[in-house]
Amino acid sequence: MIDRIDGLLKEIEELKAKNMEELEQLRIKYLSKKGIVNDLMADFRSVPAEMKKEVGMKVNLLKTRATDKINELKARFEEQVEADSKPDLTRSAYPIELGTRHPLNIVRNEIIGIFSRLGFVLADGPEVEDDWHVFSAMNFAEDHPARDMQDTFFIESHPDIILRTHTSSVQSRVMEHAQPPIRIICPGRVYRNEAISYRAHCFFHQVEALYVDRNVSFADLKQVLLYFAQEMFGPDTKIRLRPSYFPFTEPSAEMDISCNICGGKGCPFCKGTGWVEILGCGMVHPNVLELNGIDSKEYTGFALGMGIERITNLKYQVKDLRMFSENDVRFLREFEAAN
Ligand code: DAH
């Protein structure tokens, strides 16, 4: 029996397992209830008394060795599993692609840059507005067609709350809390109930500028417009002002620039006229100053508003307005160089 145990001890020293399943087989073979060690324990009863001590020690040794060996092999497998699940820090990284700015943001930032060089500071207001800031405070008559359901999105349960149809509402938001000098620029999103097509959308973007102080004149407006046009479209750009009407300005004008696509010679973009309209402007109506708490006898001001999509189209000739809101990365990537 001693020899048999010695043989088993040697066998155990050299135990090997390829995987957890094989190891489990070994555990069953040596250490389970019907395993070799238990069998030896059972045989122990028939060992003559004078040998009991030696054989007992050997069987116990065998049990300890077998248990240690199997635990050692098990620990090795577990370490391996853990190592496999750890990130490999030596592996090279995936390339991280840089995003690009949206063309409307590129142009918006450029417009802000130009006006901030003239001392205009950023202002903003809510897109979900009330009728007062969008219309009443901007001198729209009660029955003005722009209030019509066809243009304006109303919040059903609150007829007084609307989605702003222009950024002119920010003029009122600023004037109600500030006294001149006021020199602000407000970019933002506006909403109109229009059928979506290549040339109209139910939301688009505008930039509004407002300057109110003592002795602000139409000449100041004109100079700012010329500076803006030449900074935006190049030093050869010409401007022209046509009389127009807005409830919140008097006098009002629309500004055209010489078509920067054909250089003023006439092309399909400018419909052969050599000019393209880019913004509305005028001297702030005295009613607007008064409605917003500014003394119209002491102060005058000018305001202007333009669509960012329109300016972007002039710069980049985007043919379909819908592309601006479709998030097609192939379209957006085209503006990588302009970032
Ligand atoms: N709010 C006008 C629009 O939505 C644009 C505009 C015209 C803004 C003249 C102005 C302005 O500040 O003076 O079409």
mmCIF file of C-alpha atoms and ligand atoms in Angstrom:
data_model
loop_
_atom_site.group_PDB
_atom_site.id
_atom_site.type_symbol
_atom_site.label_atom_id
_atom_site.label_comp_id
_atom_site.label_asym_id
_atom_site.label_seq_id
_atom_site.Cartn_x
_atom_site.Cartn_y
_atom_site.Cartn_z
ATOM 1 C CA MET A 1 0.000 0.000 0.000
ATOM 2 C CA ILE A 2 2.878 2.329 0.821
ATOM 3 C CA ASP A 3 4.292 1.742 -2.656
ATOM 4 C CA ARG A 4 0.970 2.484 -4.255
ATOM 5 C CA ILE A 5 0.718 5.773 -2.360
ATOM 6 C CA ASP A 6 4.280 6.721 -3.311
ATOM 7 C CA GLY A 7 3.382 6.051 -6.943
ATOM 8 C CA LEU A 8 0.294 8.250 -6.631
ATOM 9 C CA LEU A 9 2.347 11.048 -5.000
ATOM 10 C CA LYS A 10 4.662 11.076 -8.004
ATOM 11 C CA GLU A 11 1.725 11.009 -10.374
ATOM 12 C CA ILE A 12 0.223 14.021 -8.657
ATOM 13 C CA GLU A 13 3.464 16.018 -8.876
ATOM 14 C CA GLU A 14 3.210 15.739 -12.633
ATOM 15 C CA LEU A 15 -0.497 16.417 -13.079
ATOM 16 C CA LYS A 16 -1.411 18.556 -16.085
ATOM 17 C CA ALA A 17 -4.706 19.863 -17.429
ATOM 18 C CA LYS A 18 -5.398 21.682 -20.699
ATOM 19 C CA ASN A 19 -8.502 23.424 -19.446
ATOM 20 C CA MET A 20 -10.963 23.745 -16.605
ATOM 21 C CA GLU A 21 -12.944 20.690 -17.734
ATOM 22 C CA GLU A 22 -9.901 18.450 -17.697
ATOM 23 C CA LEU A 23 -8.984 19.799 -14.285
ATOM 24 C CA GLU A 24 -12.436 18.994 -12.977
ATOM 25 C CA GLN A 25 -12.019 15.418 -14.228
ATOM 26 C CA LEU A 26 -8.778 15.176 -12.235
ATOM 27 C CA ARG A 27 -10.458 16.560 -9.130
ATOM 28 C CA ILE A 28 -13.169 13.903 -9.442
ATOM 29 C CA LYS A 29 -10.570 11.195 -10.019
ATOM 30 C CA TYR A 30 -8.546 11.984 -6.888
ATOM 31 C CA LEU A 31 -10.634 13.995 -4.437
ATOM 32 C CA SER A 32 -14.339 13.247 -4.923
ATOM 33 C CA LYS A 33 -16.339 10.925 -2.697
ATOM 34 C CA LYS A 34 -15.591 7.984 -4.969
ATOM 35 C CA GLY A 35 -12.098 9.216 -5.759
ATOM 36 C CA ILE A 36 -8.761 7.530 -5.126
ATOM 37 C CA VAL A 37 -8.036 9.312 -1.833
ATOM 38 C CA ASN A 38 -11.369 8.304 -0.337
ATOM 39 C CA ASP A 39 -10.853 4.723 -1.491
ATOM 40 C CA LEU A 40 -7.498 4.668 0.295
ATOM 41 C CA MET A 41 -9.173 6.026 3.431
ATOM 42 C CA ALA A 42 -11.623 3.110 3.251
ATOM 43 C CA ASP A 43 -8.813 0.577 2.779
ATOM 44 C CA PHE A 44 -7.086 2.119 5.807
ATOM 45 C CA ARG A 45 -9.257 0.023 8.129
ATOM 46 C CA SER A 46 -7.606 -3.186 6.943
ATOM 47 C CA VAL A 47 -4.060 -1.922 7.500
ATOM 48 C CA PRO A 48 -2.266 -3.828 10.313
ATOM 49 C CA ALA A 49 -2.000 -1.835 13.539
ATOM 50 C CA GLU A 50 1.790 -1.428 13.474
ATOM 51 C CA MET A 51 1.616 0.157 9.980
ATOM 52 C CA LYS A 52 -1.350 2.430 10.671
ATOM 53 C CA LYS A 53 0.746 5.418 11.678
ATOM 54 C CA GLU A 54 2.953 5.383 8.588
ATOM 55 C CA VAL A 55 0.146 4.652 6.148
ATOM 56 C CA GLY A 56 -2.111 7.251 7.822
ATOM 57 C CA MET A 57 0.525 9.924 7.387
ATOM 58 C CA LYS A 58 1.068 8.959 3.762
ATOM 59 C CA VAL A 59 -2.641 9.047 2.915
ATOM 60 C CA ASN A 60 -2.974 12.470 4.546
ATOM 61 C CA LEU A 61 0.081 13.691 2.639
ATOM 62 C CA LEU A 62 -1.438 12.428 -0.587
ATOM 63 C CA LYS A 63 -4.683 14.241 0.127
ATOM 64 C CA THR A 64 -2.891 17.536 0.863
ATOM 65 C CA ARG A 65 -0.650 17.271 -2.195
ATOM 66 C CA ALA A 66 -3.550 16.449 -4.502
ATOM 67 C CA THR A 67 -5.635 19.319 -3.125
ATOM 68 C CA ASP A 68 -2.722 21.774 -3.421
ATOM 69 C CA LYS A 69 -1.885 20.695 -6.941
ATOM 70 C CA ILE A 70 -5.425 20.959 -8.198
ATOM 71 C CA ASN A 71 -5.867 24.374 -6.551
ATOM 72 C CA GLU A 72 -2.625 25.557 -8.087
ATOM 73 C CA LEU A 73 -3.701 24.496 -11.576
ATOM 74 C CA LYS A 74 -7.104 26.103 -11.026
ATOM 75 C CA ALA A 75 -5.517 29.413 -9.966
ATOM 76 C CA ARG A 76 -3.408 29.366 -13.110
ATOM 77 C CA PHE A 77 -6.501 29.017 -15.326
ATOM 78 C CA GLU A 78 -8.271 31.811 -13.480
ATOM 79 C CA GLU A 79 -5.325 34.135 -13.913
ATOM 80 C CA GLN A 80 -5.353 33.392 -17.610
ATOM 81 C CA VAL A 81 -9.061 34.230 -17.942
ATOM 82 C CA GLU A 82 -8.523 37.506 -16.104
ATOM 83 C CA ALA A 83 -5.557 38.431 -18.292
ATOM 84 C CA ASP A 84 -7.597 37.735 -21.423
ATOM 85 C CA SER A 85 -10.329 40.136 -20.334
ATOM 86 C CA LYS A 86 -7.975 43.019 -19.495
ATOM 87 C CA PRO A 87 -7.557 45.740 -22.161
ATOM 88 C CA ASP A 88 -4.385 45.415 -24.117
ATOM 89 C CA LEU A 89 -2.650 48.699 -23.418
ATOM 90 C CA THR A 90 -0.027 48.133 -26.073
ATOM 91 C CA ARG A 91 -2.555 47.960 -28.915
ATOM 92 C CA SER A 92 -2.578 51.032 -31.184
ATOM 93 C CA ALA A 93 -5.628 53.298 -30.835
ATOM 94 C CA TYR A 94 -8.487 53.554 -33.306
ATOM 95 C CA PRO A 95 -8.192 56.764 -35.319
ATOM 96 C CA ILE A 96 -10.530 59.388 -33.806
ATOM 97 C CA GLU A 97 -12.286 61.326 -36.510
ATOM 98 C CA LEU A 98 -12.673 65.029 -35.932
ATOM 99 C CA GLY A 99 -16.099 66.522 -36.519
ATOM 100 C CA THR A 100 -16.680 69.605 -38.609
ATOM 101 C CA ARG A 101 -18.609 72.723 -37.859
ATOM 102 C CA HIS A 102 -22.026 73.061 -39.436
ATOM 103 C CA PRO A 103 -21.954 75.532 -42.350
ATOM 104 C CA LEU A 104 -24.634 77.662 -40.680
ATOM 105 C CA ASN A 105 -22.444 77.896 -37.580
ATOM 106 C CA ILE A 106 -19.387 78.780 -39.626
ATOM 107 C CA VAL A 107 -21.295 81.666 -41.195
ATOM 108 C CA ARG A 108 -22.975 82.679 -37.947
ATOM 109 C CA ASN A 109 -19.584 82.890 -36.224
ATOM 110 C CA GLU A 110 -18.240 84.957 -39.075
ATOM 111 C CA ILE A 111 -21.169 87.395 -38.820
ATOM 112 C CA ILE A 112 -20.706 87.648 -35.043
ATOM 113 C CA GLY A 113 -16.995 88.285 -35.583
ATOM 114 C CA ILE A 114 -17.645 91.160 -37.962
ATOM 115 C CA PHE A 115 -20.174 92.856 -35.704
ATOM 116 C CA SER A 116 -18.126 92.327 -32.568
ATOM 117 C CA ARG A 117 -15.262 94.211 -34.215
ATOM 118 C CA LEU A 118 -17.698 97.150 -34.329
ATOM 119 C CA GLY A 119 -18.466 96.805 -30.619
ATOM 120 C CA PHE A 120 -21.683 94.753 -30.805
ATOM 121 C CA VAL A 121 -22.133 92.212 -28.020
ATOM 122 C CA LEU A 122 -24.078 88.944 -28.075
ATOM 123 C CA ALA A 123 -27.623 88.766 -26.734
ATOM 124 C CA ASP A 124 -30.279 86.094 -26.910
ATOM 125 C CA GLY A 125 -33.868 85.325 -26.069
ATOM 126 C CA PRO A 126 -36.217 82.338 -25.966
ATOM 127 C CA GLU A 127 -37.423 80.513 -29.077
ATOM 128 C CA VAL A 128 -40.751 79.812 -27.367
ATOM 129 C CA GLU A 129 -41.916 83.394 -26.948
ATOM 130 C CA ASP A 130 -44.997 85.353 -26.117
ATOM 131 C CA ASP A 131 -47.010 87.424 -28.507
ATOM 132 C CA TRP A 132 -45.863 90.629 -26.794
ATOM 133 C CA HIS A 133 -42.142 90.269 -27.536
ATOM 134 C CA VAL A 134 -42.574 88.924 -31.059
ATOM 135 C CA PHE A 135 -45.334 91.236 -32.255
ATOM 136 C CA SER A 136 -46.897 93.813 -29.936
ATOM 137 C CA ALA A 137 -43.652 95.269 -28.564
ATOM 138 C CA MET A 138 -42.361 95.419 -32.131
ATOM 139 C CA ASN A 139 -45.226 97.660 -33.189
ATOM 140 C CA PHE A 140 -47.238 95.119 -35.170
ATOM 141 C CA ALA A 141 -50.873 96.177 -35.482
ATOM 142 C CA GLU A 142 -53.454 93.838 -33.932
ATOM 143 C CA ASP A 143 -54.561 92.711 -37.370
ATOM 144 C CA HIS A 144 -51.112 92.444 -38.987
ATOM 145 C CA PRO A 145 -51.008 89.450 -41.362
ATOM 146 C CA ALA A 146 -47.777 88.099 -39.811
ATOM 147 C CA ARG A 147 -49.798 87.136 -36.735
ATOM 148 C CA ASP A 148 -51.871 84.949 -39.003
ATOM 149 C CA MET A 149 -52.116 81.257 -38.202
ATOM 150 C CA GLN A 150 -50.449 80.551 -41.542
ATOM 151 C CA ASP A 151 -47.158 82.058 -40.523
ATOM 152 C CA THR A 152 -46.952 81.535 -36.826
ATOM 153 C CA PHE A 153 -46.829 78.330 -34.805
ATOM 154 C CA PHE A 154 -49.078 78.660 -31.778
ATOM 155 C CA ILE A 155 -48.987 76.548 -28.642
ATOM 156 C CA GLU A 156 -52.487 75.069 -28.698
ATOM 157 C CA SER A 157 -53.351 75.390 -25.031
ATOM 158 C CA HIS A 158 -51.761 78.864 -24.719
ATOM 159 C CA PRO A 159 -52.752 81.081 -27.661
ATOM 160 C CA ASP A 160 -50.470 83.804 -26.328
ATOM 161 C CA ILE A 161 -47.367 81.589 -26.504
ATOM 162 C CA ILE A 162 -45.798 81.100 -29.924
ATOM 163 C CA LEU A 163 -42.605 80.004 -31.603
ATOM 164 C CA ARG A 164 -40.820 83.213 -32.509
ATOM 165 C CA THR A 165 -41.050 84.054 -36.188
ATOM 166 C CA HIS A 166 -38.061 86.384 -36.138
ATOM 167 C CA THR A 167 -35.147 87.311 -33.879
ATOM 168 C CA SER A 168 -36.495 90.879 -33.636
ATOM 169 C CA SER A 169 -38.146 89.701 -30.407
ATOM 170 C CA VAL A 170 -34.694 89.826 -28.794
ATOM 171 C CA GLN A 171 -34.632 93.595 -29.413
ATOM 172 C CA SER A 172 -37.558 93.901 -27.038
ATOM 173 C CA ARG A 173 -36.076 91.372 -24.575
ATOM 174 C CA VAL A 174 -32.959 93.521 -24.300
ATOM 175 C CA MET A 175 -34.524 96.997 -24.327
ATOM 176 C CA GLU A 176 -37.007 96.157 -21.573
ATOM 177 C CA HIS A 177 -34.107 95.703 -19.140
ATOM 178 C CA ALA A 178 -31.447 98.066 -20.463
ATOM 179 C CA GLN A 179 -30.984 101.718 -21.264
ATOM 180 C CA PRO A 180 -28.823 103.012 -24.130
ATOM 181 C CA PRO A 181 -26.147 102.753 -25.270
ATOM 182 C CA ILE A 182 -27.314 99.363 -26.552
ATOM 183 C CA ARG A 183 -25.303 97.611 -29.216
ATOM 184 C CA ILE A 184 -26.256 93.968 -29.581
ATOM 185 C CA ILE A 185 -26.150 91.119 -32.032
ATOM 186 C CA CYS A 186 -28.540 88.179 -31.637
ATOM 187 C CA PRO A 187 -28.230 85.023 -33.696
ATOM 188 C CA GLY A 188 -30.913 82.381 -33.290
ATOM 189 C CA ARG A 189 -33.455 79.971 -34.689
ATOM 190 C CA VAL A 190 -36.870 81.112 -35.850
ATOM 191 C CA TYR A 191 -39.996 79.221 -36.932
ATOM 192 C CA ARG A 192 -42.638 79.779 -39.578
ATOM 193 C CA ASN A 193 -45.469 77.594 -40.694
ATOM 194 C CA GLU A 194 -44.211 77.019 -44.229
ATOM 195 C CA ALA A 195 -44.381 73.912 -46.390
ATOM 196 C CA ILE A 196 -40.900 72.383 -46.492
ATOM 197 C CA SER A 197 -39.244 72.527 -49.902
ATOM 198 C CA TYR A 198 -35.805 73.203 -51.363
ATOM 199 C CA ARG A 199 -36.313 76.917 -50.752
ATOM 200 C CA ALA A 200 -38.444 77.108 -47.586
ATOM 201 C CA HIS A 201 -38.363 75.416 -44.212
ATOM 202 C CA CYS A 202 -40.470 75.533 -41.067
ATOM 203 C CA PHE A 203 -37.402 76.682 -39.140
ATOM 204 C CA PHE A 204 -34.369 78.689 -40.153
ATOM 205 C CA HIS A 205 -31.842 81.048 -38.619
ATOM 206 C CA GLN A 206 -31.515 84.789 -38.365
ATOM 207 C CA VAL A 207 -29.140 87.343 -36.967
ATOM 208 C CA GLU A 208 -30.514 90.559 -35.582
ATOM 209 C CA ALA A 209 -28.489 93.656 -34.777
ATOM 210 C CA LEU A 210 -29.635 96.655 -32.785
ATOM 211 C CA TYR A 211 -27.889 99.913 -31.965
ATOM 212 C CA VAL A 212 -29.609 102.533 -29.803
ATOM 213 C CA ASP A 213 -27.898 105.659 -28.493
ATOM 214 C CA ARG A 214 -28.004 109.444 -28.779
ATOM 215 C CA ASN A 215 -27.669 110.721 -32.361
ATOM 216 C CA VAL A 216 -27.651 107.370 -34.143
ATOM 217 C CA SER A 217 -28.440 108.153 -37.768
ATOM 218 C CA PHE A 218 -29.211 106.425 -41.038
ATOM 219 C CA ALA A 219 -25.653 107.258 -42.108
ATOM 220 C CA ASP A 220 -24.354 105.110 -39.228
ATOM 221 C CA LEU A 221 -26.562 102.262 -40.417
ATOM 222 C CA LYS A 222 -25.332 102.594 -43.964
ATOM 223 C CA GLN A 223 -21.689 102.570 -42.924
ATOM 224 C CA VAL A 224 -22.176 99.478 -40.746
ATOM 225 C CA LEU A 225 -23.947 97.749 -43.657
ATOM 226 C CA LEU A 226 -21.144 98.548 -46.070
ATOM 227 C CA TYR A 227 -18.510 97.359 -43.590
ATOM 228 C CA PHE A 228 -20.430 94.134 -42.999
ATOM 229 C CA ALA A 229 -20.959 93.415 -46.711
ATOM 230 C CA GLN A 230 -17.307 93.971 -47.598
ATOM 231 C CA GLU A 231 -15.997 91.955 -44.665
ATOM 232 C CA MET A 232 -18.368 89.114 -45.483
ATOM 233 C CA PHE A 233 -18.205 89.048 -49.281
ATOM 234 C CA GLY A 234 -14.954 90.825 -50.147
ATOM 235 C CA PRO A 235 -13.708 94.423 -50.522
ATOM 236 C CA ASP A 236 -15.180 94.892 -54.018
ATOM 237 C CA THR A 237 -18.735 94.239 -52.837
ATOM 238 C CA LYS A 238 -21.200 97.070 -53.474
ATOM 239 C CA ILE A 239 -24.397 97.643 -51.562
ATOM 240 C CA ARG A 240 -27.674 99.271 -52.483
ATOM 241 C CA LEU A 241 -30.633 100.172 -50.284
ATOM 242 C CA ARG A 242 -34.224 99.975 -51.462
ATOM 243 C CA PRO A 243 -37.095 101.529 -49.503
ATOM 244 C CA SER A 244 -39.213 98.900 -47.786
ATOM 245 C CA TYR A 245 -41.656 98.481 -44.938
ATOM 246 C CA PHE A 246 -41.369 96.826 -41.523
ATOM 247 C CA PRO A 247 -43.628 97.730 -38.604
ATOM 248 C CA PHE A 248 -40.645 98.133 -36.269
ATOM 249 C CA THR A 249 -38.521 100.496 -38.388
ATOM 250 C CA GLU A 250 -39.145 103.858 -40.009
ATOM 251 C CA PRO A 251 -37.747 104.466 -42.520
ATOM 252 C CA SER A 252 -37.158 100.860 -43.544
ATOM 253 C CA ALA A 253 -34.971 99.443 -46.248
ATOM 254 C CA GLU A 254 -33.835 96.230 -47.829
ATOM 255 C CA MET A 255 -30.204 95.847 -48.686
ATOM 256 C CA ASP A 256 -28.896 94.213 -51.831
ATOM 257 C CA ILE A 257 -25.270 93.380 -52.483
ATOM 258 C CA SER A 258 -23.664 93.125 -55.890
ATOM 259 C CA CYS A 259 -24.022 89.446 -56.828
ATOM 260 C CA ASN A 260 -20.879 87.778 -55.592
ATOM 261 C CA ILE A 261 -21.387 84.814 -57.910
ATOM 262 C CA CYS A 262 -21.233 86.710 -61.223
ATOM 263 C CA GLY A 263 -19.585 89.846 -59.826
ATOM 264 C CA GLY A 264 -22.628 91.920 -60.797
ATOM 265 C CA LYS A 265 -22.732 90.958 -64.482
ATOM 266 C CA GLY A 266 -25.962 89.018 -64.139
ATOM 267 C CA CYS A 267 -26.451 85.260 -63.659
ATOM 268 C CA PRO A 268 -29.266 82.823 -62.801
ATOM 269 C CA PHE A 269 -28.609 83.298 -59.067
ATOM 270 C CA CYS A 270 -29.297 87.056 -59.222
ATOM 271 C CA LYS A 271 -31.885 86.488 -61.968
ATOM 272 C CA GLY A 272 -29.792 88.553 -64.321
ATOM 273 C CA THR A 273 -30.037 91.706 -62.213
ATOM 274 C CA GLY A 274 -26.501 91.691 -60.761
ATOM 275 C CA TRP A 275 -27.944 92.265 -57.264
ATOM 276 C CA VAL A 276 -29.105 89.937 -54.480
ATOM 277 C CA GLU A 277 -31.170 90.894 -51.471
ATOM 278 C CA ILE A 278 -29.601 89.921 -48.156
ATOM 279 C CA LEU A 279 -31.257 91.789 -45.285
ATOM 280 C CA GLY A 280 -33.897 94.111 -43.913
ATOM 281 C CA CYS A 281 -33.048 97.174 -41.865
ATOM 282 C CA GLY A 282 -34.104 100.633 -40.805
ATOM 283 C CA MET A 283 -34.261 103.230 -38.061
ATOM 284 C CA VAL A 284 -35.958 101.832 -34.962
ATOM 285 C CA HIS A 285 -39.557 103.088 -34.934
ATOM 286 C CA PRO A 286 -40.118 105.573 -32.054
ATOM 287 C CA ASN A 287 -43.102 103.434 -30.985
ATOM 288 C CA VAL A 288 -40.769 100.459 -30.489
ATOM 289 C CA LEU A 289 -38.465 102.520 -28.273
ATOM 290 C CA GLU A 290 -41.401 103.790 -26.197
ATOM 291 C CA LEU A 291 -43.115 100.380 -25.961
ATOM 292 C CA ASN A 292 -39.878 99.010 -24.514
ATOM 293 C CA GLY A 293 -39.207 101.788 -22.037
ATOM 294 C CA ILE A 294 -36.753 103.972 -23.945
ATOM 295 C CA ASP A 295 -37.284 107.700 -24.404
ATOM 296 C CA SER A 296 -37.659 108.267 -28.145
ATOM 297 C CA LYS A 297 -37.047 112.008 -27.816
ATOM 298 C CA GLU A 298 -33.600 111.395 -26.413
ATOM 299 C CA TYR A 299 -32.548 108.295 -28.298
ATOM 300 C CA THR A 300 -32.591 106.948 -31.824
ATOM 301 C CA GLY A 301 -31.412 103.622 -33.163
ATOM 302 C CA PHE A 302 -31.039 101.355 -36.126
ATOM 303 C CA ALA A 303 -31.795 97.666 -36.495
ATOM 304 C CA LEU A 304 -31.181 95.031 -39.089
ATOM 305 C CA GLY A 305 -32.040 91.384 -39.559
ATOM 306 C CA MET A 306 -30.813 88.753 -41.955
ATOM 307 C CA GLY A 307 -31.279 85.057 -42.666
ATOM 308 C CA ILE A 308 -28.167 82.980 -42.027
ATOM 309 C CA GLU A 309 -29.232 80.387 -44.622
ATOM 310 C CA ARG A 310 -29.381 83.095 -47.261
ATOM 311 C CA ILE A 311 -25.876 84.377 -46.466
ATOM 312 C CA THR A 312 -24.581 80.794 -46.367
ATOM 313 C CA ASN A 313 -26.109 80.072 -49.769
ATOM 314 C CA LEU A 314 -24.433 83.114 -51.204
ATOM 315 C CA LYS A 315 -21.075 82.005 -49.841
ATOM 316 C CA TYR A 316 -21.353 78.293 -50.588
ATOM 317 C CA GLN A 317 -24.172 77.943 -53.147
ATOM 318 C CA VAL A 318 -26.117 75.289 -51.274
ATOM 319 C CA LYS A 319 -28.992 74.547 -53.640
ATOM 320 C CA ASP A 320 -31.418 72.890 -51.256
ATOM 321 C CA LEU A 321 -32.276 74.398 -47.856
ATOM 322 C CA ARG A 322 -33.220 70.995 -46.498
ATOM 323 C CA MET A 323 -29.581 69.902 -46.564
ATOM 324 C CA PHE A 324 -28.899 72.170 -43.600
ATOM 325 C CA SER A 325 -31.079 70.080 -41.310
ATOM 326 C CA GLU A 326 -30.608 66.568 -42.666
ATOM 327 C CA ASN A 327 -27.308 65.899 -40.879
ATOM 328 C CA ASP A 328 -25.853 64.089 -43.864
ATOM 329 C CA VAL A 329 -22.169 63.857 -42.954
ATOM 330 C CA ARG A 330 -21.140 63.816 -46.618
ATOM 331 C CA PHE A 331 -22.637 67.298 -46.964
ATOM 332 C CA LEU A 332 -21.190 68.492 -43.654
ATOM 333 C CA ARG A 333 -17.693 67.209 -44.541
ATOM 334 C CA GLU A 334 -17.625 69.479 -47.560
ATOM 335 C CA PHE A 335 -17.119 72.356 -45.145
ATOM 336 C CA GLU A 336 -14.042 70.854 -43.483
ATOM 337 C CA ALA A 337 -11.724 73.376 -45.091
ATOM 338 C CA ALA A 338 -13.833 76.321 -43.891
ATOM 339 C CA ASN A 339 -13.623 75.269 -40.232
HETATM 340 N N1 DAH B 1 -37.578 90.661 -38.668
HETATM 341 C C1 DAH B 1 -37.470 90.775 -40.095
HETATM 342 C C2 DAH B 1 -37.863 89.485 -40.732
HETATM 343 O O1 DAH B 1 -38.074 88.541 -40.048
HETATM 344 C C3 DAH B 1 -36.090 91.149 -40.499
HETATM 345 C C4 DAH B 1 -35.738 92.563 -40.102
HETATM 346 C C5 DAH B 1 -36.028 93.605 -40.923
HETATM 347 C C6 DAH B 1 -35.147 92.794 -38.891
HETATM 348 C C7 DAH B 1 -35.706 94.907 -40.571
HETATM 349 C C8 DAH B 1 -34.828 94.105 -38.512
HETATM 350 C C9 DAH B 1 -35.120 95.155 -39.383
HETATM 351 O O2 DAH B 1 -34.239 94.396 -37.354
HETATM 352 O O3 DAH B 1 -34.782 96.418 -39.010
HETATM 353 O O4 DAH B 1 -37.937 89.387 -41.913
#
